[in-house]
XYZ file of C-alpha atoms in Angstrom:
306
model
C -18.297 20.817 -2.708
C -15.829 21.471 0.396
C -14.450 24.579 1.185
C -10.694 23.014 0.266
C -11.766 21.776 -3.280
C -13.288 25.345 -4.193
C -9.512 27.283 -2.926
C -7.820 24.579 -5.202
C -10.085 25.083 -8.085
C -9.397 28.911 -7.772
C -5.607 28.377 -6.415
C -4.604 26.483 -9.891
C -7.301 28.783 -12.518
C -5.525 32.279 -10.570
C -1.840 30.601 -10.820
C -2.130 29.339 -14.824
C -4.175 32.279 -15.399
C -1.148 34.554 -14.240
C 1.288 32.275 -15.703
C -0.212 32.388 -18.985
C -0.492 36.511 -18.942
C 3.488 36.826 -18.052
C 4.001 34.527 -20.818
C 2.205 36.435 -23.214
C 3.614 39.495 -22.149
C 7.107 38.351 -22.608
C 6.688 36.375 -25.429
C 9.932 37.768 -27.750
C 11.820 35.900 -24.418
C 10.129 32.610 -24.113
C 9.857 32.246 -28.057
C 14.518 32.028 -27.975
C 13.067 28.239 -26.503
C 12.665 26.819 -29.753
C 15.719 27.860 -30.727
C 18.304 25.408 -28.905
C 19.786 22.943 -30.788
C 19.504 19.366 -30.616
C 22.788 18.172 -28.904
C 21.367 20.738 -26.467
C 18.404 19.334 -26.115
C 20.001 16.171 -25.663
C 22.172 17.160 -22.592
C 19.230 18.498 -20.759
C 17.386 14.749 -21.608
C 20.316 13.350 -19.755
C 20.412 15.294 -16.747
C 16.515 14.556 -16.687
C 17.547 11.028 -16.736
C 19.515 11.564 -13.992
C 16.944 13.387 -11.766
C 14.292 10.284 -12.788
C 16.879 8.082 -11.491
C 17.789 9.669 -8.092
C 14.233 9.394 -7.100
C 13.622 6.364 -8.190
C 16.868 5.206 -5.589
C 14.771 7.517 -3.026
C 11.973 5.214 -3.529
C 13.715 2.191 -3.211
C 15.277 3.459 0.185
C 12.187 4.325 1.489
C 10.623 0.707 0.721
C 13.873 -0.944 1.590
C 13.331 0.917 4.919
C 9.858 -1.046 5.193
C 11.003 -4.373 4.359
C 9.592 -4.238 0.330
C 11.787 -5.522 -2.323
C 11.717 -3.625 -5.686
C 14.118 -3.771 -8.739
C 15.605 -0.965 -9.914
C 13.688 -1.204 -13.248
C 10.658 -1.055 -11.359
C 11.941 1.894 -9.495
C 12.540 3.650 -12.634
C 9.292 3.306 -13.810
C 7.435 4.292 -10.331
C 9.604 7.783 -10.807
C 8.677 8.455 -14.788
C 5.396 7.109 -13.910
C 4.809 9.816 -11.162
C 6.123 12.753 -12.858
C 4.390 11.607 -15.785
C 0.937 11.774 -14.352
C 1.733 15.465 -12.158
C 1.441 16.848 -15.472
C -1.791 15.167 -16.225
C -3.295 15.700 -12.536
C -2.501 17.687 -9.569
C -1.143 14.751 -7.684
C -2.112 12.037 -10.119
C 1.759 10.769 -9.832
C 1.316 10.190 -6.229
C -2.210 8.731 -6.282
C -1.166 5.999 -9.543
C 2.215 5.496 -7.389
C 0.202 4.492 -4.084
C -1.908 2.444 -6.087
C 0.929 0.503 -8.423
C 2.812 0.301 -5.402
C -0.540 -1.537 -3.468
C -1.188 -4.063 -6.292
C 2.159 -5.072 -7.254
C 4.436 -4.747 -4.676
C 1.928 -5.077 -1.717
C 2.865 -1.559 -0.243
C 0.267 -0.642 2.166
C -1.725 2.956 1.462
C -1.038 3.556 4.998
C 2.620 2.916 4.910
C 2.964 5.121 1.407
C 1.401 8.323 2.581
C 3.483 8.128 5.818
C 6.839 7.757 4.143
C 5.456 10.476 1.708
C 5.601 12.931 5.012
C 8.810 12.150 6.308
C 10.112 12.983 2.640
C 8.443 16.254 2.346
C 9.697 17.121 6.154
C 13.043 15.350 5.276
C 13.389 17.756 1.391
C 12.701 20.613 3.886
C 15.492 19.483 6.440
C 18.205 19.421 3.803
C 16.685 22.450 1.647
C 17.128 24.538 4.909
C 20.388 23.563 5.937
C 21.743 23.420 1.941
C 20.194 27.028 1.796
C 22.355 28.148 4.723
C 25.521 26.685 4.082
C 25.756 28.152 0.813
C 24.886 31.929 1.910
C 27.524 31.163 4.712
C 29.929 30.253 2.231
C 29.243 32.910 -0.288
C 29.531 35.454 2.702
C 33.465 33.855 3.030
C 34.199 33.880 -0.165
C 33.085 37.532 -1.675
C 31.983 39.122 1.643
C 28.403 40.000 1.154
C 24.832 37.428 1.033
C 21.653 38.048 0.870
C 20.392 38.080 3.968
C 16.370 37.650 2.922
C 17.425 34.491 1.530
C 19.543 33.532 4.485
C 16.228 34.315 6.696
C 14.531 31.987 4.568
C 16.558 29.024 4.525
C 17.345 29.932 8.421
C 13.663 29.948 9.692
C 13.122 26.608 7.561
C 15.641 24.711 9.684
C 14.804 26.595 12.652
C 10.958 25.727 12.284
C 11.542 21.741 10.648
C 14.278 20.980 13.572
C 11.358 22.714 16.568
C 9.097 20.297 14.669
C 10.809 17.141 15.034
C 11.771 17.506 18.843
C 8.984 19.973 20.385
C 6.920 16.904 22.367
C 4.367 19.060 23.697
C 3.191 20.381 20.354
C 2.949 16.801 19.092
C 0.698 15.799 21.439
C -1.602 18.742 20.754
C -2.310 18.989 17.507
C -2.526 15.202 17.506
C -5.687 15.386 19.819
C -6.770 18.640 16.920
C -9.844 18.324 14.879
C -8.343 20.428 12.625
C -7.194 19.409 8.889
C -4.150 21.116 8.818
C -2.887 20.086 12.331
C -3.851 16.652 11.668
C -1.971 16.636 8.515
C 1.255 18.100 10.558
C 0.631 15.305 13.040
C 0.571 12.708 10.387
C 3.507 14.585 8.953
C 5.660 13.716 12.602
C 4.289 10.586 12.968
C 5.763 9.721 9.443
C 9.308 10.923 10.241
C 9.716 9.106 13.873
C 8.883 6.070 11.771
C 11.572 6.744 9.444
C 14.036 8.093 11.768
C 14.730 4.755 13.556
C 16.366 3.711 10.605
C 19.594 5.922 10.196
C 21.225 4.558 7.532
C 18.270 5.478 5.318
C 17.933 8.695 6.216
C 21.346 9.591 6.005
C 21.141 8.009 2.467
C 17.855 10.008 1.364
C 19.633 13.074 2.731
C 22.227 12.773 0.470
C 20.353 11.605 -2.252
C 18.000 14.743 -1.515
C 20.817 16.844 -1.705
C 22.253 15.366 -5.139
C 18.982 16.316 -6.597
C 19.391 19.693 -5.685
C 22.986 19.844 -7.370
C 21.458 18.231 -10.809
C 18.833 20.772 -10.904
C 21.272 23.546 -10.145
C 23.665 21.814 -13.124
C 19.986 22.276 -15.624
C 19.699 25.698 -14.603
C 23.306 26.915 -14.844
C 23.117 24.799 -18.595
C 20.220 26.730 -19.218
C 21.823 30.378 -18.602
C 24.735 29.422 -20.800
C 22.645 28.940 -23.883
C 20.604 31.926 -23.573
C 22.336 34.378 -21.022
C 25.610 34.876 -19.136
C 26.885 32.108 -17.044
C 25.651 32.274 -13.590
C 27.864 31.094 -10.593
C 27.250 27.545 -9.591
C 26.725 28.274 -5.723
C 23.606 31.385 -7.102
C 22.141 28.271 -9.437
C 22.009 25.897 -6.193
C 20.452 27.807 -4.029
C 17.298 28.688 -7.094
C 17.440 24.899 -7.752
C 16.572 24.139 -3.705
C 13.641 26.789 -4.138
C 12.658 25.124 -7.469
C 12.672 21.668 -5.904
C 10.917 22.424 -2.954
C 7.980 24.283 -5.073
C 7.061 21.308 -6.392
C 5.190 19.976 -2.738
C 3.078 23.161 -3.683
C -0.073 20.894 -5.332
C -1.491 23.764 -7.183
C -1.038 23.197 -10.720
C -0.245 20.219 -12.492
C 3.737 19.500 -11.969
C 3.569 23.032 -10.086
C 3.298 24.932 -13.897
C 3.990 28.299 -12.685
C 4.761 27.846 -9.147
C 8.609 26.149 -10.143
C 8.952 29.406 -12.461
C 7.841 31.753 -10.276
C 9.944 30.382 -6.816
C 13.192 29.925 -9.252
C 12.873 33.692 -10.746
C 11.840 35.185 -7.238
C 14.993 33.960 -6.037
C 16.967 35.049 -8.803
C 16.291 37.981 -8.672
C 17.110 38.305 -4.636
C 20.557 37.308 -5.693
C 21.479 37.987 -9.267
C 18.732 40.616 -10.467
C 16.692 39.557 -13.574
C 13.551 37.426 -12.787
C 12.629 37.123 -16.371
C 15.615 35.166 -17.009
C 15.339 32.589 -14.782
C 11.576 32.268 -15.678
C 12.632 31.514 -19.142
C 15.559 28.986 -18.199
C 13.180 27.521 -15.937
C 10.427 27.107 -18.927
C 13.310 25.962 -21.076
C 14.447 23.369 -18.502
C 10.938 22.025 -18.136
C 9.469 22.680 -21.503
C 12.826 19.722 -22.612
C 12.495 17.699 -20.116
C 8.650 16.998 -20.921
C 10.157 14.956 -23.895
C 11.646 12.721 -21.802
C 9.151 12.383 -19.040
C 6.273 11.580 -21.366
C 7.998 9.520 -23.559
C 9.194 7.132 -20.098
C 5.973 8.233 -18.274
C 3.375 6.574 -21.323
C 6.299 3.531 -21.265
C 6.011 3.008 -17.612
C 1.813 3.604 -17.670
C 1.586 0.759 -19.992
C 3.918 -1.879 -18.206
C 2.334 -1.446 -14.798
C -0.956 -1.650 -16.086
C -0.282 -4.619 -17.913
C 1.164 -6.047 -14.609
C -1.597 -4.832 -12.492
């Protein structure tokens, strides 16, 4: 077995095993879960909905953008379907996506993993100047930020921006034996491809950035039911760190990596880490009724298509 299969084997059994100790340990918190009512339950359902649904336009950009046709039904089903199977395998979603997407809709593997990179380099893009903006504006309007946070969300943009433009680099690590440079390469390579089409980038930006304000709505829902409310601005910059924790493949659907990125950054602004573990856990814990109930749906009608 490779080197990179043992570090994920002990990655995912460290991060669950952790996980499942601070659960334990704070068990009187997480247990206020199954306490929310059902018209509660039903509003965080909907703003799932609406987070399935903003990918699944994503997707259709990105094919759109190659010259591949698919319905919006079909889209739909290719976003349940993928968040579906994250919770069943690390990257299942993405590897029954690639396939579906091969079979059906003639998608080449090639072509899927490179618009994959450009939007994991293009979620970074608008994370880091999101990030920014906000602490700016929060610095205007009550005269302090956190400036760890503002380091963050700086060096992200400063680093993806160097990426995209710095020539010389490309053309090393392109001639690189090395897994990791190769994978930047293929990263690069992926966004110039993209990037000749700027209507659809400028359309995945700001669908990239919507999905960052519905995640920020779930979380700010989430702190009214079991805490104080939380300022919209401090709930969208935890939802970009939240969103972007999910390209960490460690865990199935990044269990414990989302919880621990949200509360980290809580607490940077706000203070209590616990809490936004628990609204996190809440938020995802709901929204599992939703994605499995669509995800099984969709599983079924692609493979009766296949």
């Amino acid at each position: 077995m490779k080197w990179k299969n043992l570090f994920l084997i002990a990655a995912t059994i460290i991060i669950l095993g952790l996980t499942a100790v601070y659960v334990y340990k704070n068990i009187d918190s997480f247990k206020r879960i199954m306490d929310i009512s059902a018209n509660q339950v039903c509003v965080f359902i909907v703003l799932q909905f609406i987070t399935v649904a903003i990918n699944a336009v994503m997707l259709l950009a990105v094919l759109h953008a190659y010259g591949v046709r698919v319905s919006f039904q079909d889209g739909l089903a290719y976003s349940a379907l993928n968040t579906f199977l994250n919770y069943i395998s690390i990257k299942g979603g993405v590897v029954a996506k690639g396939y579906f997407l091969k079979k059906i809709h003639r998608f080449s593997y090639t072509d899927f993993a490179v618009s994959m990179g450009a939007m994991i380099l293009m979620h970074f893009m608008v994370a880091g100047i999101t990030g920014a903006g906000i602490l700016i504006l929060i610095y205007i309007m009550r005269g302090n930020a956190n400036i760890n946070l503002f380091l963050v969300f700086g060096v992200i943009t400063a680093v993806v921006f160097s990426f995209i433009k710095l020539s010389a680099f490309h053309n090393r690590v392109g001639r690189s034996e090395n897994y990791f440079l190769k994978k930047l390469y293929e990263i690069w390579n992926s966004w110039k491809i993209l990037s000749k089409n700027r209507t659809v980038v400028y359309g995945l930006s700001f669908l990239i950035f919507l999905n960052f304000v519905v995640y920020a709505f779930r979380l700010k829902y989430g702190f009214h039911i079991f805490y104080e409310d939380v300022s919209f601005l401090s709930c969208m910059l935890i939802s970009i760190l939240g969103v972007l924790s999910t390209f960490v493949a460690l865990t199935p659907a990044s269990l414990g990596i989302r919880e621990f990125a949200v509360g980290a950054g809580y607490r940077l602004i706000e203070g209590d880490m616990l809490q936004a573990v628990v609204v996190t856990g809440l938020d995802r814990a709901v929204s599992m009724i939703l994605v499995f109930s669509l995800g099984a749906i969709s599983c079924v009608y692609f493979l009766k298509r296949n």
